[in-house]
Structures are given as C-alpha cells and as structure tokens.
Short mmCIF file of C-alpha atoms in Angstrom, two decimals:
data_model
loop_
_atom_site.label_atom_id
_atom_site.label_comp_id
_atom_site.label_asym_id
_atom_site.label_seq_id
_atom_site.Cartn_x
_atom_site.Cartn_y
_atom_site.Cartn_z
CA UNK A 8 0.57 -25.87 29.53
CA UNK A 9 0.02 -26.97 26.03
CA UNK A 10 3.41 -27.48 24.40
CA UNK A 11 5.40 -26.92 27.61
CA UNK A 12 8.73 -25.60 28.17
CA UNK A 13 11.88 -26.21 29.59
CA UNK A 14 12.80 -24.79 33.28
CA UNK A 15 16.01 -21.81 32.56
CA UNK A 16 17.55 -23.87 35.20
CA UNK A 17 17.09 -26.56 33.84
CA UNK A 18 15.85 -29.06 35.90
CA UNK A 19 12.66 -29.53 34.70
CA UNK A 20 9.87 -28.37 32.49
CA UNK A 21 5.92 -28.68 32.28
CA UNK A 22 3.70 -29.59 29.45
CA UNK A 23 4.34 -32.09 26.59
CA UNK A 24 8.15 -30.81 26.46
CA UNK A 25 8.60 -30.64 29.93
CA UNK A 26 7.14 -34.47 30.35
CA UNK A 27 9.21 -35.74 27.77
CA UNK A 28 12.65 -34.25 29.27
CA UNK A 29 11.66 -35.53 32.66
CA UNK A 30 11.86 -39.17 31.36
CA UNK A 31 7.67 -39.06 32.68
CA UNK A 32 6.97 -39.57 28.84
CA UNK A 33 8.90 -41.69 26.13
CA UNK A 34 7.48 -39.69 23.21
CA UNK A 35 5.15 -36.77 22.57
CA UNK A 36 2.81 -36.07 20.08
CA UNK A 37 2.03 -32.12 19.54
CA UNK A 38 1.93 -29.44 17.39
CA UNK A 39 5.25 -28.84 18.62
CA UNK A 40 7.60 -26.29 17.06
CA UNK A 41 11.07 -26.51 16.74
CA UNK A 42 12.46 -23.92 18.66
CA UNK A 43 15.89 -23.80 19.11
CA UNK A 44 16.66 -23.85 22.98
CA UNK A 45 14.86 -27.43 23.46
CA UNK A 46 16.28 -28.51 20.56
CA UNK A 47 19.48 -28.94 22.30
CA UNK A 48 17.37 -30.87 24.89
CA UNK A 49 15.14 -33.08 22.80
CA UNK A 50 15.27 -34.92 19.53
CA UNK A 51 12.56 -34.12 16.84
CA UNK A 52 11.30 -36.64 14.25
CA UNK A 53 11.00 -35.50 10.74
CA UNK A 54 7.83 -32.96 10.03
CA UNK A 55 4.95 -33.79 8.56
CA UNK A 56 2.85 -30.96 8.51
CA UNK A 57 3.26 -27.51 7.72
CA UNK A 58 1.43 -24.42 9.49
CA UNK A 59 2.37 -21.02 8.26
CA UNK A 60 1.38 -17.37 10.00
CA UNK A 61 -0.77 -15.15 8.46
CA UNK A 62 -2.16 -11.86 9.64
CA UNK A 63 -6.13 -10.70 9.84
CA UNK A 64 -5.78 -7.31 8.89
CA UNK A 65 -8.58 -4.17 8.95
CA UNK A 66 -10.53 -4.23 5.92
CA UNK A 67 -9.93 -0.74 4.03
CA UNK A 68 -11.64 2.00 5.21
CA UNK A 69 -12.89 4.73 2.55
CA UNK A 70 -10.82 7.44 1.40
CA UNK A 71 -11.88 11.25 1.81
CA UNK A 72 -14.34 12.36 -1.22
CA UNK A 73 -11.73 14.94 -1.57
CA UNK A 74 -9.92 12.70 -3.38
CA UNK A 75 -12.05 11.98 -5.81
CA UNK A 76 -11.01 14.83 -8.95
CA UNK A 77 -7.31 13.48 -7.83
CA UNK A 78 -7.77 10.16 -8.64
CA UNK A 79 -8.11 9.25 -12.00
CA UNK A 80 -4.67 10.50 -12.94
CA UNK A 81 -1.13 9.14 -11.42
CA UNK A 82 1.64 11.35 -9.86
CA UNK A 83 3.32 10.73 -12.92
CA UNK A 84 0.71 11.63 -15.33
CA UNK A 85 -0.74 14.89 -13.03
CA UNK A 86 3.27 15.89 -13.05
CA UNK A 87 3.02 15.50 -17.13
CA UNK A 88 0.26 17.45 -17.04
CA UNK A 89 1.70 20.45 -15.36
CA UNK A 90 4.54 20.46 -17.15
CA UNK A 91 2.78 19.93 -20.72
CA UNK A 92 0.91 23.43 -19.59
CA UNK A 93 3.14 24.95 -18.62
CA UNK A 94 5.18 24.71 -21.91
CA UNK A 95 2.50 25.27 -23.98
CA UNK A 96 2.44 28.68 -22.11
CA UNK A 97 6.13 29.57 -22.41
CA UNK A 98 5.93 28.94 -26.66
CA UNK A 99 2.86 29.98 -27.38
CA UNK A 100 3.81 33.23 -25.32
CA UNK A 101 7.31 33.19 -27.48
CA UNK A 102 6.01 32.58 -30.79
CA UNK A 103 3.06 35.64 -30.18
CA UNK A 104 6.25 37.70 -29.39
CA UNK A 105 8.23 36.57 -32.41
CA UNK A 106 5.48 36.52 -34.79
CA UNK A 107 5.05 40.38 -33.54
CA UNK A 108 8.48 41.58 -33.45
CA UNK A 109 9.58 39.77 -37.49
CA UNK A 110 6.08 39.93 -39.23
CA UNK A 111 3.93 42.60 -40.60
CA UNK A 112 1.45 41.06 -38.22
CA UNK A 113 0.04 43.69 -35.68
CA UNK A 114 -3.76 43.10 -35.08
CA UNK A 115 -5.56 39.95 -33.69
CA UNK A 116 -2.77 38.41 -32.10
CA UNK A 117 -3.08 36.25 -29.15
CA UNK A 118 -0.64 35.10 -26.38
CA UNK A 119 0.73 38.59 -26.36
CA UNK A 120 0.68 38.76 -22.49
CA UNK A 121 1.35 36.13 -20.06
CA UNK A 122 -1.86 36.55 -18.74
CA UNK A 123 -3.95 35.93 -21.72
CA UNK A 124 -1.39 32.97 -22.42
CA UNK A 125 -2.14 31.52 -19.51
CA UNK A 126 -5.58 32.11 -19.34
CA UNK A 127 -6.43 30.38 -23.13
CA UNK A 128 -4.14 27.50 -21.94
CA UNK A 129 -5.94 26.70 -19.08
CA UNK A 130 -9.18 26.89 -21.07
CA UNK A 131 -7.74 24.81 -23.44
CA UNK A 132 -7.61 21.72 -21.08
CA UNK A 133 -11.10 21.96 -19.78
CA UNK A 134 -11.99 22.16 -23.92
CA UNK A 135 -13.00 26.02 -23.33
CA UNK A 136 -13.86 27.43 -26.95
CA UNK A 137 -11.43 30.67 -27.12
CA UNK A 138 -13.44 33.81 -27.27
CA UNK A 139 -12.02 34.84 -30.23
CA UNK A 140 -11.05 33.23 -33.73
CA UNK A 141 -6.70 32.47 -33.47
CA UNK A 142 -5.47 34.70 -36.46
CA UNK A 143 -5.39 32.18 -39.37
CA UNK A 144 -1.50 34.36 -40.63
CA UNK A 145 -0.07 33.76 -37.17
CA UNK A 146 2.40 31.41 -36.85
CA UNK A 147 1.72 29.64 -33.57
CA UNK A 148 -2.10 28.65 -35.03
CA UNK A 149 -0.50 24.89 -35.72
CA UNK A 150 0.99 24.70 -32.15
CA UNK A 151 -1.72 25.62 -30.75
CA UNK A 152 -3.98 23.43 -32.85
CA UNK A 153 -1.81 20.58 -31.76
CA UNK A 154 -2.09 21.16 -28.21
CA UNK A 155 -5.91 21.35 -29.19
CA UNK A 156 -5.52 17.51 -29.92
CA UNK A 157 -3.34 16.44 -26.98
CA UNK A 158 -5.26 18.36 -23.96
CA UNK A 159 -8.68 16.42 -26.22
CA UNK A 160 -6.58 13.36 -25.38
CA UNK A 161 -6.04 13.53 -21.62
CA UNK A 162 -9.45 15.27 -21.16
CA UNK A 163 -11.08 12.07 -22.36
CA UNK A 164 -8.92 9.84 -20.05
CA UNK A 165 -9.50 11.92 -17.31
CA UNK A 166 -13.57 11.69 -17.71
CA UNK A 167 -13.24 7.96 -18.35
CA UNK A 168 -10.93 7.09 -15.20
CA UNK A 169 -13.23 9.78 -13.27
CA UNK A 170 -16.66 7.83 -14.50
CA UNK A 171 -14.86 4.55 -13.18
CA UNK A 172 -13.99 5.86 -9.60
CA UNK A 173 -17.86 7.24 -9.43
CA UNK A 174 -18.86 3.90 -10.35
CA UNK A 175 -16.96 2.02 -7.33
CA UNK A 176 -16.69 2.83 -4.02
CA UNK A 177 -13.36 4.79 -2.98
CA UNK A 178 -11.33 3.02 -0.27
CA UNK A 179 -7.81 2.44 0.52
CA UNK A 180 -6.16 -0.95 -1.38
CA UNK A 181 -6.34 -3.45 0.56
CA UNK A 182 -3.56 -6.00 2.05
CA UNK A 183 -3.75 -9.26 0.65
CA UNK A 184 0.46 -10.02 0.51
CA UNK A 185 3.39 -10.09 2.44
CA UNK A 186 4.54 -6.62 0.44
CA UNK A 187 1.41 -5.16 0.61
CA UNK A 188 1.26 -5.44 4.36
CA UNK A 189 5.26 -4.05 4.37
CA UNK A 190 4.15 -1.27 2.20
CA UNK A 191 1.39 -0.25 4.34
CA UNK A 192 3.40 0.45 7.55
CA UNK A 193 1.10 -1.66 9.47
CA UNK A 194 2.21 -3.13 13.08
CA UNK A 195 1.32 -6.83 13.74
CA UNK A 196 0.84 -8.29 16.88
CA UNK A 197 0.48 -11.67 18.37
CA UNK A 198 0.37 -13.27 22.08
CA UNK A 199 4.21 -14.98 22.33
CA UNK A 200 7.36 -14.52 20.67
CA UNK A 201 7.35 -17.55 19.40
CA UNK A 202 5.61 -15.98 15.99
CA UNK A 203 8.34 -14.66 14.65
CA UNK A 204 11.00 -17.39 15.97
CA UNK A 205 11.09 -18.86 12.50
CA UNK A 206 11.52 -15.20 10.68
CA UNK A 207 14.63 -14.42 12.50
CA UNK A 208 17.46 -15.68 10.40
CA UNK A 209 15.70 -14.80 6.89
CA UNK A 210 17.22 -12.93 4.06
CA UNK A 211 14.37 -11.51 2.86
CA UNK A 212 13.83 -7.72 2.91
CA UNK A 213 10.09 -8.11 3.45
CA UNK A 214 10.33 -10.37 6.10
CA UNK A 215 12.82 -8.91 8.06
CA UNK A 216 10.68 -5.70 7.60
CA UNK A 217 7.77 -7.75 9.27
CA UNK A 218 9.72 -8.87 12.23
CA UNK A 219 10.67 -5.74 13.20
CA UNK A 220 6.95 -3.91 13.18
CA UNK A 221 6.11 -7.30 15.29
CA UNK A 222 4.43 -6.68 18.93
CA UNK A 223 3.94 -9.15 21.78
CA UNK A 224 0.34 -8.39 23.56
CA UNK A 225 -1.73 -10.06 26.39
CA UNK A 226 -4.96 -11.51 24.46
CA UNK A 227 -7.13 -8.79 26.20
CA UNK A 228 -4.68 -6.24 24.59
CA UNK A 229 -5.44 -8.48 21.11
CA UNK A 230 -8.88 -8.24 21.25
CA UNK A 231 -8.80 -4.01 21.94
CA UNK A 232 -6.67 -4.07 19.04
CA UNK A 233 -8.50 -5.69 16.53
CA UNK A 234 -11.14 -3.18 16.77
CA UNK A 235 -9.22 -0.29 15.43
CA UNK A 236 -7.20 0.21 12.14
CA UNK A 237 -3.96 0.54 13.32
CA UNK A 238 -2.82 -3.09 14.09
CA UNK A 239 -2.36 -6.46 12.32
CA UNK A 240 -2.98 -10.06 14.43
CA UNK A 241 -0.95 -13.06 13.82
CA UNK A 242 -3.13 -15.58 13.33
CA UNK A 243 -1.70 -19.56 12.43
CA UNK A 244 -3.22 -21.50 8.86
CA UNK A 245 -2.80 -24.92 8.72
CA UNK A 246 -1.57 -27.12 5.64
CA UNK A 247 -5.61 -27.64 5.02
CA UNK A 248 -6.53 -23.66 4.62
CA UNK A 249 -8.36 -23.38 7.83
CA UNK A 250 -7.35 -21.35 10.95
CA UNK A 251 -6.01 -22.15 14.10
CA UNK A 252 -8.06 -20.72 16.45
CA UNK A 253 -8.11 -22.38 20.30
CA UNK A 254 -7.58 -19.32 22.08
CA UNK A 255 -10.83 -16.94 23.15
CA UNK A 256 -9.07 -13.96 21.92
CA UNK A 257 -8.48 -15.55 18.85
CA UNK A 258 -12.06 -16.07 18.35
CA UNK A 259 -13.17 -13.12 19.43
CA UNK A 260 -11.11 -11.55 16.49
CA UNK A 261 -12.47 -13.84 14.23
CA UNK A 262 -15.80 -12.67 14.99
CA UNK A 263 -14.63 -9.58 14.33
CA UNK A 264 -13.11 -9.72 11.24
CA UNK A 265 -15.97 -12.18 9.85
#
C-alpha cells in the first residue's frame, strides 16, 4: 500500500498511515506527503526534503516546410511590410498624378496607373531593376529612391534570417518551463490526484492554468499516452536532480522519452 490511507469511515487505514493511526506503529518513516485529510489524523514532524513535479513532455516535432519563406520575419515585421507597400503604392501613385496634373511634365512618367504602381513596387522589394530609367524631372524620383534603400534593408534581413532557418532544422519550440508548457495548451496527466494536491490553493496564473489541463489515468492509459504528442506525464524530481521512478509505467515512459 505504500504510503497508506485512512478508511472514509474512519476506523482504520492500511499502509504506513494506516499503521500508524491504528496505534500498530509508534512512528513512520516515508516519503509521506502532507495531505490535508490525515493531517487532521496524524501529526507530521518538520520536512526535510523537498520533491517537486515535473512533466516529461514530447520532444518537438518538425514544422511543415511550408513554413519555411514565413519564417524569418515576425507577425509584426510581415504586417510592417505590407503596410510599408502598400503606402509606397498610394504616394508614388499620388505624386505621378500631381506631378502630371501641375507640371509641364507629360512623357516618361511612371506610377501613372495603379497597375504599373503596383507592379514596380512589388519589384522593388525583390530588388527588380525597373524596365525603364524613373524620369530624372519627376518629382517622386527621391521617394522612390528612398524606398530603394529601405526595401535593400529588409531584403537583406530577410535572406540572412532565411540562410539561418536553412541552416537548422525547423521544429516547433520546445517546453522547457512552467509558461512554456501553459502556452502550449498541452494536457498533463499523472496516476492519482494527489499531483496536483499541493497546486490547489496557489495564486499563480500559470499554475492554476496547469491544474486545470491536469488528467488522472490508469498507468496502462500513461504508457499509451506517452507515445503520442498530445499529452504531458507528471513525473516526481527529488531534492538531488534525479527522478522518481518505482512504478513500471513510469519506466516505461522513461524509456520512451530517453
């Protein structure tokens, strides 16, 4: 029974707990946790030792090569992106119109169509040469010179962060911390719900976060679900950095996970 427990009616219990509320045993030595209900039974010296719960968790699996051209920008900076062309493509279309409708200027202008505007912006952030020379009178030749040097700009980051995600494999980030496991939705799972017993009363977000996505599951259930990518299993570290592991589906996920 390892640890034991106490009868609901009370009038007796098995296991280390159970011997010691009996009056069978003056004092017990255990891993024992302090769980509230024998508490009210039992006393409990001061601890000594600390275990903590961890999680083994599916290592990342690779992300579709689809991804790839996406990549090397942020949300953010893609979102800057669209918005710095299509800018560029509203004033250089407005200045062509201006420079036609209050100059003397009439041949060999550019941007005169929406189309064409378009067409030479887009060009200009893949560092297309234009087909034809900009008219060296017109006034939207320094705009457009300028948004030569800013599309250079975020070309060249692009090929750099492009040349490091070709250089490394592609996966998803893996979970290493409490917020990282929050942040990936993940459910956890463990054999008792005892695991979370100490998480119950917390006040932080994360936590709280983690005892609601927590599962109880027989150890056969455990072991099915440490094969796939969906689940994380509670797993207890003790004070020296090594694992508890007693249990056969416990080390049958550690094989797995190895």
């Amino acid at each position: 029974f390892m640890w034991g427990d106490i009868f609901e009616n009370e009038t007796g219990g098995n296991g280390v707990v159970g011997a010691v509320y009996m009056d069978r045993a003056d004092i017990g030595f255990s891993g024992m946790y302090l769980w509230e209900r024998q508490h009210r039974f039992l006393d409990y010296s001061t601890p000594y030792l600390y275990s903590s719960v961890t999680c083994m968790v599916p290592k990342p699996h690779m992300l579709p090569g689809w991804w790839l051209p996406i990549l090397p920008f942020s949300k953010e900076l893609w979102t800057s992106l669209i918005v710095s062309i299509v800018i560029a493509v509203v004033m250089l279309h407005v200045i062509a119109k201006a420079t036609l409708r209050f100059t003397r200027l009439r041949s060999n202008v550019q941007f005169k169509s929406w189309s064409d505007s378009v067409i030479r912006v887009i060009g200009l952030t893949v560092l297309q040469t234009p087909p034809t020379r900009l008219n060296i009178n017109a006034p939207y030749r320094h705009l457009f010179t300028w948004y030569e040097i800013l599309f250079l700009l975020l070309t060249s980051c692009y090929a750099g962060g492009l040349s490091s995600f070709l250089t490394l494999p592609l996966s998803y980030p893996a979970v290493n911390t409490i917020e990282q496991l929050v942040k990936s939705k993940m459910l956890w799972a463990a054999d008792h719900e005892a695991w979370i017993y100490s998480m119950l009363y917390t006040s932080d977000k994360n936590i709280q976060t983690l005892t609601e996505r927590f599962e109880v599951h027989s150890q056969k259930e455990l072991t099915e679900l440490a094969l796939g990518n969906e689940y994380a299993i509670g797993i207890e570290r003790l004070p020296g950095g090594t694992w508890f592991i007693v249990l056969k589906y416990q080390v049958d996920i550690f094989h797995i996970h190895e």
